[in-house]
CSV table of C-alpha atoms in Angstrom, one decimal:
chain,number,residue,atom,x,y,z
A,19,MET,CA,257.1,190.4,-144.7
A,20,VAL,CA,259.5,190.3,-141.8
A,21,PHE,CA,262.0,188.1,-143.7
A,22,SER,CA,261.4,190.2,-146.8
A,23,PHE,CA,262.9,193.3,-145.3
A,24,ASP,CA,266.1,191.5,-144.3
A,25,ASN,CA,266.3,190.1,-147.8
A,26,ALA,CA,265.7,193.5,-149.5
A,27,ALA,CA,268.3,195.3,-147.4
A,28,VAL,CA,271.0,192.7,-148.4
A,29,ASN,CA,269.8,192.5,-152.1
A,30,ALA,CA,270.1,196.3,-152.4
A,31,LYS,CA,273.8,196.1,-151.7
A,32,TYR,CA,274.4,193.9,-154.7
A,33,LEU,CA,271.6,195.4,-156.9
A,34,ALA,CA,273.2,198.8,-156.7
A,35,LYS,CA,276.2,197.4,-158.6
A,36,LEU,CA,274.0,196.4,-161.7
A,37,ASN,CA,273.2,198.8,-164.5
A,38,PRO,CA,269.5,199.8,-165.1
A,39,PHE,CA,268.9,197.0,-167.6
A,40,TRP,CA,269.9,194.3,-165.1
A,41,GLN,CA,267.9,196.0,-162.4
A,42,LYS,CA,264.9,195.7,-164.6
A,43,MET,CA,265.7,192.0,-165.3
A,44,PHE,CA,265.7,191.6,-161.5
A,45,LEU,CA,262.2,192.9,-161.3
A,46,THR,CA,260.9,191.0,-164.3
A,47,VAL,CA,262.7,187.7,-165.1
A,48,GLY,CA,263.8,187.5,-161.5
A,49,ILE,CA,260.3,187.7,-160.2
A,50,LEU,CA,259.3,184.8,-162.4
A,51,ILE,CA,262.1,182.7,-161.1
A,52,ALA,CA,261.3,183.7,-157.5
A,53,VAL,CA,257.6,183.1,-157.7
A,54,PHE,CA,257.2,180.1,-160.1
A,55,GLY,CA,260.6,178.6,-159.5
A,56,MET,CA,261.1,178.7,-155.7
A,57,ARG,CA,257.5,179.3,-154.5
A,58,LEU,CA,255.7,176.9,-156.8
A,59,ILE,CA,257.9,174.4,-158.6
A,60,PHE,CA,260.5,173.9,-155.9
A,61,PRO,CA,258.1,172.4,-153.4
A,62,PHE,CA,257.0,169.9,-156.0
A,63,VAL,CA,260.6,169.0,-156.7
A,64,ILE,CA,261.2,168.4,-153.0
A,65,VAL,CA,258.1,166.3,-152.6
A,66,SER,CA,259.0,164.3,-155.7
A,67,VAL,CA,262.6,163.6,-154.7
A,68,THR,CA,262.0,163.1,-151.0
A,69,GLY,CA,258.9,160.9,-151.4
A,70,GLY,CA,260.3,158.9,-154.3
A,71,ILE,CA,257.4,159.8,-156.5
A,72,SER,CA,257.0,161.4,-159.9
A,73,PRO,CA,256.2,165.1,-160.3
A,74,GLY,CA,252.7,164.1,-161.5
A,75,GLU,CA,252.1,162.2,-158.4
A,76,ALA,CA,253.4,165.1,-156.3
A,77,LEU,CA,250.9,167.4,-158.1
A,78,THR,CA,248.1,164.9,-157.4
A,79,LEU,CA,249.0,164.9,-153.7
A,80,ALA,CA,249.0,168.7,-153.6
A,81,LEU,CA,245.6,168.9,-155.2
A,82,GLU,CA,244.2,166.4,-152.7
A,83,LYS,CA,244.9,168.9,-149.9
A,84,GLY,CA,245.4,166.2,-147.3
A,85,ASP,CA,246.3,166.8,-143.6
A,86,PRO,CA,250.0,167.9,-143.6
A,87,THR,CA,250.4,165.9,-140.3
A,88,GLU,CA,249.3,162.6,-142.0
A,89,PRO,CA,252.1,160.5,-143.5
A,90,GLY,CA,252.0,160.3,-147.3
A,91,THR,CA,250.4,163.7,-147.8
A,92,TYR,CA,252.0,166.6,-149.8
A,93,GLY,CA,252.6,168.8,-146.7
A,94,TYR,CA,253.9,165.8,-144.6
A,95,ILE,CA,256.5,164.9,-147.3
A,96,LEU,CA,257.7,168.5,-147.6
A,97,ASN,CA,258.0,168.8,-143.9
A,98,GLU,CA,260.1,165.6,-143.8
A,99,ALA,CA,262.5,167.4,-146.1
A,100,HIS,CA,263.0,170.2,-143.6
A,101,PRO,CA,266.4,168.9,-142.3
A,102,THR,CA,267.9,169.0,-145.8
A,103,ILE,CA,266.5,172.5,-146.5
A,104,ALA,CA,267.5,173.9,-143.1
A,105,ALA,CA,271.1,172.7,-143.5
A,106,PHE,CA,271.5,173.9,-147.1
A,107,GLY,CA,269.9,177.3,-146.4
A,108,GLY,CA,271.5,177.8,-143.0
A,109,ILE,CA,275.0,177.2,-144.2
A,110,PHE,CA,274.5,179.4,-147.3
A,111,LEU,CA,273.2,182.3,-145.3
A,112,LEU,CA,275.9,181.7,-142.6
A,113,MET,CA,278.6,182.1,-145.3
A,114,LEU,CA,277.1,185.3,-146.4
A,115,PHE,CA,277.1,186.6,-142.9
A,116,LEU,CA,280.6,185.4,-142.1
A,117,ASP,CA,282.1,186.9,-145.3
A,118,PHE,CA,280.6,190.3,-144.2
A,119,LEU,CA,281.9,189.9,-140.7
A,120,PHE,CA,285.4,188.9,-141.7
A,121,ASP,CA,285.7,191.6,-144.4
A,122,ALA,CA,289.0,193.4,-143.3
A,123,GLU,CA,288.5,196.2,-145.8
A,124,ARG,CA,285.1,197.3,-144.4
A,125,GLY,CA,285.7,200.8,-142.9
A,126,ILE,CA,282.4,201.3,-141.0
A,127,THR,CA,281.6,199.1,-138.0
A,128,TRP,CA,278.4,199.0,-136.0
A,129,LEU,CA,278.9,196.5,-133.1
A,130,THR,CA,282.6,197.6,-133.0
A,131,TRP,CA,283.5,195.5,-130.0
A,132,VAL,CA,282.7,192.4,-132.0
A,133,GLU,CA,283.4,193.4,-135.5
A,134,ARG,CA,286.8,195.0,-135.1
A,135,PRO,CA,288.5,191.9,-133.6
A,136,LEU,CA,286.9,189.7,-136.2
A,137,GLN,CA,288.2,191.9,-139.0
A,138,LYS,CA,291.7,191.6,-137.6
A,139,ALA,CA,291.3,187.8,-137.4
A,140,ALA,CA,290.3,187.8,-141.0
A,141,ARG,CA,293.9,188.4,-142.0
A,142,LEU,CA,294.5,184.7,-141.3
A,143,GLY,CA,292.4,183.9,-144.4
A,144,SER,CA,289.6,181.4,-145.2
A,145,LEU,CA,288.0,181.9,-141.8
A,146,SER,CA,284.5,182.0,-143.2
A,147,VAL,CA,284.9,178.5,-144.6
A,148,LEU,CA,286.5,177.2,-141.5
A,149,VAL,CA,283.9,178.5,-139.2
A,150,ALA,CA,281.0,177.4,-141.4
A,151,GLY,CA,282.6,173.9,-141.6
A,152,LEU,CA,282.8,173.7,-137.8
A,153,VAL,CA,279.2,174.9,-137.4
A,154,LEU,CA,278.1,172.3,-139.9
A,155,MET,CA,279.8,169.4,-138.2
A,156,ALA,CA,278.4,170.6,-134.8
A,157,ALA,CA,274.9,170.9,-136.3
A,158,GLY,CA,275.2,167.4,-137.8
A,159,GLN,CA,276.4,165.8,-134.6
A,160,VAL,CA,274.5,167.7,-131.9
A,161,LEU,CA,271.3,169.1,-133.5
A,162,ALA,CA,270.4,166.6,-136.3
A,163,GLU,CA,268.6,163.4,-135.5
A,164,PRO,CA,270.8,160.3,-135.9
A,165,ALA,CA,268.8,159.2,-139.0
A,166,ASP,CA,269.2,162.7,-140.6
A,167,ARG,CA,272.9,163.3,-140.0
A,168,GLY,CA,274.1,162.0,-143.3
A,169,ARG,CA,271.7,164.2,-145.4
A,170,VAL,CA,272.2,167.2,-143.1
A,171,LEU,CA,276.0,167.1,-143.6
A,172,PHE,CA,275.6,166.6,-147.4
A,173,ALA,CA,273.1,169.4,-147.7
A,174,GLY,CA,275.2,171.8,-145.6
A,175,LEU,CA,278.2,170.9,-147.7
A,176,ALA,CA,276.2,171.5,-150.9
A,177,GLY,CA,275.1,174.9,-149.5
A,178,LEU,CA,278.8,175.8,-148.8
A,179,VAL,CA,279.9,174.7,-152.3
A,180,VAL,CA,277.0,176.5,-154.1
A,181,TYR,CA,277.8,179.7,-152.2
A,182,LEU,CA,281.5,179.6,-153.0
A,183,ALA,CA,280.9,178.7,-156.6
A,184,VAL,CA,278.2,181.4,-157.3
A,185,LYS,CA,280.0,184.1,-155.2
A,186,GLY,CA,283.4,183.2,-156.7
A,187,LEU,CA,282.0,183.4,-160.3
A,188,SER,CA,280.4,186.8,-159.5
A,189,THR,CA,283.6,188.2,-158.0
A,190,VAL,CA,285.7,187.1,-161.0
A,191,MET,CA,283.2,188.6,-163.5
A,192,GLU,CA,283.0,191.8,-161.4
A,193,SER,CA,286.7,192.1,-161.4
A,194,LYS,CA,286.9,191.7,-165.2
A,195,GLU,CA,284.1,194.2,-165.7
A,196,ALA,CA,286.0,196.7,-163.5
A,197,GLU,CA,289.2,196.2,-165.5
A,198,ARG,CA,287.3,196.7,-168.7
A,199,ALA,CA,285.7,199.9,-167.4
A,200,GLU,CA,289.1,201.3,-166.4
A,201,VAL,CA,290.4,200.8,-169.9
A,202,LEU,CA,287.3,202.5,-171.4
A,203,GLU,CA,287.7,205.4,-168.9
A,204,ARG,CA,291.3,205.9,-170.0
A,205,GLU,CA,290.6,205.7,-173.7
A,206,ALA,CA,287.4,207.8,-173.8
A,207,GLY,CA,287.9,210.0,-170.7
A,208,GLU,CA,284.1,210.1,-170.3
A,209,ARG,CA,283.5,208.5,-167.0
A,210,GLY,CA,286.6,209.2,-164.9
A,211,SER,CA,285.6,209.0,-161.3
A,212,SER,CA,282.2,210.6,-161.8
A,213,GLY,CA,280.2,207.7,-160.5
A,214,PRO,CA,280.3,204.2,-159.2
A,215,LEU,CA,280.8,201.2,-161.5
A,216,GLN,CA,277.6,199.5,-162.7
A,217,LEU,CA,278.1,196.0,-164.0
A,218,ALA,CA,276.9,194.9,-167.4
A,219,GLY,CA,277.3,191.8,-169.5
A,220,ARG,CA,278.5,188.5,-168.0
A,221,ALA,CA,279.5,190.2,-164.8
A,222,ALA,CA,276.0,191.5,-164.3
A,223,PHE,CA,274.5,188.1,-165.2
A,224,SER,CA,276.7,186.4,-162.5
A,225,MET,CA,275.6,189.0,-159.9
A,226,PHE,CA,272.0,188.5,-161.1
A,227,MET,CA,272.3,184.7,-160.5
A,228,PHE,CA,273.9,185.3,-157.1
A,229,LEU,CA,270.9,187.4,-156.1
A,230,GLU,CA,268.5,184.7,-157.3
A,231,VAL,CA,270.3,182.0,-155.2
A,232,LEU,CA,270.3,184.4,-152.2
A,233,ASP,CA,266.5,185.0,-152.6
A,234,ALA,CA,266.0,181.2,-152.8
A,235,THR,CA,267.7,180.6,-149.5
A,236,PHE,CA,265.5,183.2,-147.8
A,237,SER,CA,262.4,181.5,-149.2
A,238,PHE,CA,263.2,178.1,-147.8
A,239,ASP,CA,261.7,178.6,-144.4
A,240,GLY,CA,258.7,180.4,-145.8
A,241,VAL,CA,257.9,177.5,-148.1
A,242,ILE,CA,258.0,175.0,-145.3
A,243,GLY,CA,256.3,177.3,-142.7
A,244,ALA,CA,253.4,178.0,-145.1
A,245,PHE,CA,252.1,174.5,-144.8
A,246,ALA,CA,251.4,175.2,-141.1
A,247,ILE,CA,248.6,177.5,-142.4
A,248,THR,CA,247.4,175.7,-145.5
A,249,PRO,CA,248.3,172.7,-147.6
A,250,ASP,CA,247.0,174.3,-150.8
A,251,PRO,CA,250.1,174.9,-153.1
A,252,LEU,CA,248.3,177.6,-155.1
A,253,ILE,CA,247.5,179.6,-152.0
A,254,ILE,CA,251.1,179.2,-150.8
A,255,ALA,CA,252.5,180.3,-154.1
A,256,LEU,CA,250.2,183.3,-154.2
A,257,GLY,CA,251.1,184.3,-150.6
A,258,LEU,CA,254.8,183.8,-151.0
A,259,GLY,CA,254.6,185.5,-154.4
A,260,VAL,CA,253.3,188.6,-152.8
A,261,GLY,CA,256.3,188.5,-150.5
A,262,ALA,CA,258.7,188.1,-153.4
A,263,LEU,CA,257.1,191.2,-155.1
A,264,PHE,CA,257.5,193.1,-151.8
A,265,VAL,CA,261.2,192.1,-151.6
A,266,ARG,CA,261.9,193.4,-155.1
A,267,SER,CA,259.9,196.6,-154.6
A,268,MET,CA,261.7,197.3,-151.3
A,269,THR,CA,265.1,196.5,-152.9
A,270,ILE,CA,264.6,199.0,-155.7
A,271,PHE,CA,263.3,201.6,-153.2
A,272,LEU,CA,266.5,201.2,-151.1
A,273,VAL,CA,268.7,201.4,-154.2
A,274,ARG,CA,267.0,204.4,-155.8
A,275,ARG,CA,266.7,206.3,-152.5
A,276,GLY,CA,270.3,205.5,-151.5
A,277,THR,CA,269.0,204.4,-148.1
A,278,LEU,CA,272.0,202.1,-147.4
A,279,GLY,CA,274.3,205.0,-147.8
A,280,GLU,CA,272.1,207.4,-145.8
A,281,TYR,CA,271.6,204.9,-142.9
A,282,ARG,CA,275.2,203.7,-142.4
A,283,TYR,CA,274.4,200.8,-140.1
A,284,LEU,CA,271.4,199.4,-142.1
A,285,GLU,CA,273.6,197.0,-144.1
A,286,HIS,CA,275.2,195.8,-140.9
A,287,GLY,CA,271.8,195.2,-139.3
A,288,ALA,CA,270.7,193.2,-142.3
A,289,HIS,CA,273.7,191.0,-142.2
A,290,TRP,CA,273.4,190.4,-138.5
A,291,ALA,CA,269.7,189.5,-139.1
A,292,ILE,CA,270.9,187.0,-141.8
A,293,GLY,CA,273.4,185.5,-139.3
A,294,THR,CA,270.6,185.2,-136.8
A,295,LEU,CA,268.3,183.5,-139.4
A,296,ALA,CA,271.1,181.1,-140.3
A,297,VAL,CA,271.7,180.0,-136.7
A,298,LEU,CA,267.9,179.7,-136.1
A,299,LEU,CA,267.5,177.6,-139.2
A,300,LEU,CA,270.1,175.2,-138.0
A,301,LEU,CA,268.6,175.1,-134.6
A,302,THR,CA,265.3,174.0,-136.2
A,303,LEU,CA,267.0,170.7,-136.9
A,304,ARG,CA,266.2,169.8,-133.3
A,305,PHE,CA,263.9,172.6,-131.9
A,306,ASP,CA,260.5,173.7,-133.0
A,307,ILE,CA,261.0,177.5,-133.3
A,308,PRO,CA,257.9,179.5,-134.4
A,309,ASP,CA,258.3,181.5,-137.6
A,310,ILE,CA,257.3,184.7,-135.8
A,311,VAL,CA,260.2,184.3,-133.4
A,312,ILE,CA,262.7,183.9,-136.3
A,313,GLY,CA,261.2,186.8,-138.1
A,314,LEU,CA,261.2,189.2,-135.1
A,315,ALA,CA,264.7,188.2,-134.1
A,316,GLY,CA,265.9,189.4,-137.5
A,317,LEU,CA,263.7,192.5,-137.5
A,318,ALA,CA,265.2,193.5,-134.1
A,319,PHE,CA,268.6,193.9,-135.7
A,320,ILE,CA,267.2,195.9,-138.6
A,321,VAL,CA,265.3,198.3,-136.4
A,322,THR,CA,268.2,198.7,-134.0
A,323,ALA,CA,270.6,199.5,-136.9
A,324,TRP,CA,268.1,202.0,-138.4
A,325,VAL,CA,267.7,203.8,-135.0
A,326,GLY,CA,271.5,203.8,-134.5
A,327,SER,CA,272.1,205.2,-138.0
A,328,ALA,CA,269.5,208.0,-137.4
A,329,GLY,CA,271.2,208.8,-134.1
A,330,ALA,CA,274.7,208.9,-135.8
A,331,ASN,CA,273.3,211.2,-138.5
A,332,ARG,CA,271.9,213.6,-135.9
A,333,ARG,CA,275.2,213.7,-134.0
A,334,ASP,CA,277.0,214.5,-137.3
A,335,ALA,CA,274.6,217.2,-138.1
A,336,ALA,CA,274.9,218.7,-134.6
A,337,ALA,CA,278.7,218.6,-134.8
A,338,SER,CA,279.1,220.0,-138.3
A,339,PRO,CA,278.6,223.7,-137.5
A,340,VAL,CA,281.2,223.5,-134.7
A,341,SER,CA,283.8,221.8,-136.8
A,342,GLY,CA,283.1,224.2,-139.6
A,343,GLY,CA,283.6,227.2,-137.3
């Protein structure tokens, strides 16, 4: 559940851009993809590809419920795929964090002493890709075992490409939808500036797919870590499925309540938590970091941002009568 709140806070930022129909799709079709795709089918695919066996053999191994520390078992093969998963997920999440950090148009800053200089540096362009590339090379050479370096570099590059492709498609479609909305506003004069743009059609579909890929990267560590508790894939799917439901329920709650707008630093805290998760995922290439440590590290940023936002709101409320007088 710790990772789920980080995921929900970031998802809410993008989900708020979708119209009610696509928000419902996120809760219905999206949950099927999240539970059956990532939490159930994806582990079988990893075991099948990594172990060089058929999906049917992977299913047989899963039902045998062997010791995950014993070579040849379902859990063991899945754990052997950890370097690939950590590299892909780590770089994807790192790109999400860096794009937020290097956003020169973002007006509100939280850790100003860090964020302001990085916003100015963003004018150089393409810094997110450059930094992520350097981090990937360092992770491949310093953190990965010699036998894993090739697949770590390939998986990290794949994570970078997938992020750029999905985010780029989403941005293009969003821009086209904004242009179409402006034309409709001028012709009909109905919407004007009365409310924020909510995406529909192909733009909404692109944003929906971006959210699904984002959710998938958050689930990587949970899929692997679950085998430390039980090798039973059905129990894992059930447990992680509950987490997926929590993510979507919390996301909708944040959108409907406008929590991201009310607590100004919450979005910042969520992205810093994502950056922390990305770094820790890459560090797991060499170090055994308990899931509770990774989760609490991210939660610390969320709680701190929440408290900071509440304090800023109290200061604004206290100052408003004075300024009004």
